XYZ file of C-alpha atoms in Angstrom:
290
model
C -31.498 13.300 3.487
C -29.102 13.472 0.556
C -26.352 11.564 2.371
C -28.604 8.887 3.894
C -28.180 6.319 1.060
C -24.389 6.592 1.184
C -24.431 6.569 4.992
C -26.609 3.437 4.991
C -24.225 1.608 2.648
C -21.226 2.748 4.690
C -22.859 1.515 7.887
C -23.789 -1.886 6.455
C -20.498 -2.639 4.718
C -17.946 -0.806 6.911
C -19.204 0.096 10.380
C -21.173 -3.083 11.104
C -18.350 -5.465 10.052
C -15.897 -3.522 12.231
C -18.031 -3.901 15.340
C -18.842 -7.500 14.420
C -15.133 -8.336 14.204
C -14.564 -6.779 17.624
C -17.425 -8.807 19.082
C -16.301 -12.059 17.447
C -12.752 -11.560 18.750
C -13.995 -11.595 22.347
C -15.904 -14.893 22.077
C -14.925 -18.530 21.727
C -15.972 -20.472 18.640
C -16.638 -24.050 17.612
C -16.670 -23.780 13.861
C -19.407 -21.268 13.110
C -21.048 -21.640 16.527
C -20.334 -18.994 19.141
C -19.687 -20.583 22.553
C -19.072 -17.936 25.181
C -17.163 -14.867 26.229
C -13.406 -15.529 26.445
C -12.155 -11.940 26.771
C -8.683 -11.483 25.346
C -7.942 -15.193 24.917
C -8.010 -14.968 21.114
C -5.518 -12.090 21.238
C -3.258 -14.071 23.593
C -3.354 -17.007 21.220
C -2.631 -14.696 18.299
C 0.520 -13.240 19.856
C 1.790 -16.508 21.357
C 3.574 -19.550 19.973
C 3.905 -20.118 16.269
C 1.181 -17.554 15.540
C 3.256 -14.846 17.180
C 6.287 -15.677 15.020
C 4.207 -15.552 11.835
C 2.503 -12.359 12.936
C 5.718 -10.423 13.523
C 7.287 -11.754 10.335
C 4.254 -10.730 8.280
C 4.182 -7.361 10.041
C 7.822 -6.757 9.119
C 7.092 -7.639 5.500
C 4.223 -5.138 5.451
C 6.471 -2.391 6.789
C 9.140 -3.216 4.198
C 6.449 -3.297 1.527
C 5.261 0.166 2.537
C 8.753 1.655 2.823
C 9.865 0.296 -0.546
C 6.668 1.265 -2.338
C 6.732 4.732 -0.784
C 10.336 5.293 -1.848
C 9.896 4.150 -5.451
C 6.323 5.244 -6.071
C 6.521 8.689 -4.496
C 9.941 9.592 -5.881
C 9.107 8.561 -9.436
C 5.559 9.943 -9.209
C 6.899 13.349 -8.192
C 9.610 13.242 -10.853
C 7.100 12.370 -13.572
C 4.727 15.085 -12.374
C 7.478 17.720 -12.585
C 8.607 16.520 -16.028
C 5.059 16.347 -17.363
C 4.406 19.864 -16.089
C 7.243 21.099 -18.254
C 6.454 18.883 -21.252
C 5.211 20.639 -24.358
C 4.064 17.587 -26.324
C 2.575 14.220 -25.431
C 1.509 15.260 -21.926
C -2.009 13.793 -22.099
C -0.778 10.554 -23.642
C 1.887 10.057 -20.977
C -0.518 10.883 -18.145
C -2.956 8.303 -19.483
C -0.200 5.709 -19.916
C 1.007 6.129 -16.334
C -2.493 6.028 -14.866
C -3.781 3.000 -16.825
C -2.176 0.334 -14.538
C -3.877 2.039 -11.591
C -7.252 1.189 -13.169
C -6.487 -2.544 -13.552
C -7.368 -5.038 -10.818
C -4.333 -6.049 -8.705
C -5.301 -9.694 -9.298
C -4.918 -9.173 -13.065
C -1.666 -7.250 -12.572
C -0.330 -10.027 -10.347
C -1.062 -12.801 -12.827
C 0.300 -10.693 -15.690
C 3.608 -10.074 -13.937
C 3.798 -13.699 -12.794
C 3.863 -14.705 -16.450
C 6.318 -11.967 -17.405
C 8.707 -12.887 -14.564
C 8.565 -16.641 -15.107
C 12.147 -18.034 -15.236
C 11.162 -20.538 -17.956
C 9.197 -18.485 -20.479
C 8.872 -14.986 -18.962
C 9.379 -11.936 -21.142
C 11.680 -10.191 -18.648
C 14.380 -12.884 -18.629
C 13.934 -13.434 -22.365
C 14.699 -9.769 -23.057
C 17.725 -9.825 -20.729
C 19.116 -12.874 -22.511
C 18.382 -11.380 -25.932
C 20.537 -8.319 -25.181
C 23.387 -10.369 -23.722
C 22.601 -9.812 -20.029
C 22.174 -13.483 -19.163
C 23.762 -12.961 -15.746
C 20.877 -10.655 -14.767
C 18.196 -13.236 -15.579
C 16.863 -14.381 -12.209
C 14.063 -16.440 -10.675
C 12.511 -13.142 -9.589
C 9.626 -14.534 -7.564
C 11.314 -17.840 -6.645
C 14.332 -16.468 -4.786
C 13.566 -15.549 -1.137
C 15.989 -12.614 -1.361
C 14.379 -11.203 -4.527
C 10.702 -12.064 -4.128
C 9.665 -9.228 -1.793
C 11.641 -6.490 -3.639
C 10.117 -7.752 -6.889
C 6.608 -7.464 -5.457
C 7.404 -3.952 -4.225
C 8.485 -2.879 -7.717
C 5.386 -4.409 -9.313
C 3.170 -2.702 -6.747
C 4.907 0.649 -7.321
C 4.556 0.188 -11.089
C 0.814 -0.290 -10.755
C 0.132 2.644 -8.431
C 2.659 5.206 -9.629
C -0.048 7.057 -11.556
C -1.932 7.896 -8.355
C 0.744 10.079 -6.684
C 1.654 11.471 -10.090
C -1.893 12.803 -10.526
C -1.950 14.275 -7.013
C 1.427 15.934 -7.456
C 0.422 17.249 -10.873
C -2.667 18.860 -9.364
C -0.648 20.254 -6.445
C 1.983 21.713 -8.780
C -0.715 23.322 -10.904
C -2.068 25.056 -7.794
C 1.236 26.593 -6.697
C 1.647 30.321 -7.401
C 4.367 30.679 -10.073
C 5.611 33.864 -8.397
C 7.452 31.867 -5.702
C 9.633 29.974 -8.124
C 10.129 33.051 -10.292
C 11.304 35.041 -7.256
C 13.798 32.297 -6.398
C 15.142 32.294 -9.956
C 15.477 36.090 -9.886
C 17.492 35.785 -6.674
C 19.923 33.537 -8.546
C 18.725 30.098 -7.455
C 19.248 27.263 -9.911
C 16.296 25.176 -11.069
C 17.236 22.410 -8.610
C 17.636 24.776 -5.634
C 14.365 26.512 -6.477
C 12.602 23.153 -6.536
C 14.261 21.868 -3.345
C 13.826 24.999 -1.222
C 10.601 26.461 -2.652
C 8.490 23.964 -4.565
C 9.079 20.830 -2.487
C 8.116 22.396 0.896
C 4.886 23.638 -0.679
C 4.106 20.057 -1.732
C 4.142 18.762 1.865
C 0.311 18.506 2.043
C 0.198 16.413 -1.136
C 3.119 14.262 0.033
C 1.290 13.724 3.316
C -1.882 12.553 1.572
C 0.121 10.167 -0.616
C 2.008 8.839 2.420
C -1.096 8.121 4.499
C -3.027 6.501 1.652
C -0.001 4.428 0.625
C 0.435 3.293 4.228
C -3.203 2.233 4.537
C -3.137 0.391 1.220
C 0.169 -1.383 1.808
C -0.655 -2.476 5.356
C -3.794 -4.136 3.954
C -2.234 -5.536 0.776
C -3.496 -8.991 -0.174
C -4.627 -9.422 -3.773
C -1.345 -8.668 -5.566
C 0.715 -10.874 -3.231
C -1.874 -13.657 -3.390
C -1.941 -13.569 -7.197
C 1.842 -13.710 -7.532
C 2.931 -15.829 -4.561
C -0.117 -17.779 -3.384
C -1.707 -17.910 0.047
C 1.475 -19.091 1.796
C 3.603 -16.113 0.782
C 6.069 -18.215 -1.188
C 8.929 -18.879 -1.337
C 9.281 -20.070 2.236
C 7.087 -17.317 3.670
C 9.439 -14.575 2.421
C 6.486 -12.594 1.026
C 3.967 -13.377 3.750
C 1.961 -10.302 4.782
C -0.778 -9.640 7.319
C -3.509 -9.961 4.694
C -2.344 -13.475 3.780
C -2.014 -14.405 7.439
C -5.583 -13.262 8.033
C -6.766 -15.267 5.007
C -5.073 -18.453 6.226
C -6.241 -17.933 9.784
C -9.839 -17.508 8.678
C -10.140 -20.005 5.832
C -7.190 -22.454 5.939
C -7.171 -23.042 9.677
C -8.159 -26.435 11.138
C -8.590 -24.881 14.605
C -12.333 -24.742 15.495
C -11.749 -21.267 16.968
C -10.569 -19.837 13.650
C -13.295 -17.171 13.498
C -12.270 -15.700 16.847
C -8.561 -15.735 15.978
C -9.093 -14.189 12.553
C -11.335 -11.516 14.072
C -8.665 -10.729 16.664
C -6.120 -10.287 13.885
C -8.525 -8.019 11.988
C -8.998 -5.869 15.095
C -5.234 -5.609 15.645
C -4.688 -4.580 12.023
C -7.458 -2.000 12.183
C -6.267 -0.447 15.457
C -2.682 -0.198 14.214
C -3.497 1.224 10.774
C -6.150 3.590 12.117
C -3.953 4.820 14.967
C -0.898 5.468 12.789
C -3.030 7.152 10.128
C -4.629 9.511 12.664
C -1.252 10.347 14.208
C 0.368 10.944 10.810
C -2.534 13.120 9.677
C -2.248 15.217 12.838
C 1.490 15.753 12.313
C 1.005 16.629 8.652
C -1.689 19.156 9.517
C 0.712 20.896 11.888
C 3.358 21.027 9.162
C 0.806 22.399 6.738
C -0.220 25.057 9.270
C 3.428 26.178 9.558
C 3.604 26.602 5.785
C 0.639 28.943 5.921
């Protein structure tokens, strides 16, 4: 009885839309009117022709987005957690400062960084020019080679407080005797961390990895705020979320609902499948540590 309200909300806003998307993907559409069962025709259309090219390109951008965010966010989050654990002053202030961007809407973060990275009046290029580094001033979001890495760094900046908090909690729960024993045996601080502390953080790293994967494979708002619905410039920042948005709402094809639903089903199956597989592997690793 206590969980019924939450279960009802979950069913209405999560479970029902999932099954609705699966149903819509198997039917033909004329605008908002459902015509008849077409089986996998919407999926065939999604993976064929120009749609297929856009799909694989967006999929590659999502994978790069995840890999880059995971590398920057997790590495720095762990480093900050270790440093804050050893800090004697200013710990609470720094924790709050790192977590604050995590509490801001990605839409707001995107528009904020769009202004800061503007090649005409942005603060980033202005600071670089002020200190004599004019050669480093770039059109950060206007260059196809720089746009996606720039988005990755902005995304990592916003979410770095999340893994930092998880790693801080995980470090606080580790028995200090392990590290002390390693130091007594003559291990340096780095070797003690690498061979003792880091393996014990595998469960926390696994949680961060899975949640980062789910979030980055569904990213939309930050990219939309900074680069628009087309993934400018020239589609170099196009991701699956933007492709879904255009397919559903900027698509002149009368069967747009079926095609967008097919894309939603593909995204869900992929993200859900990889997440389940990764969680299973991480649980086995965690069992070995025990």
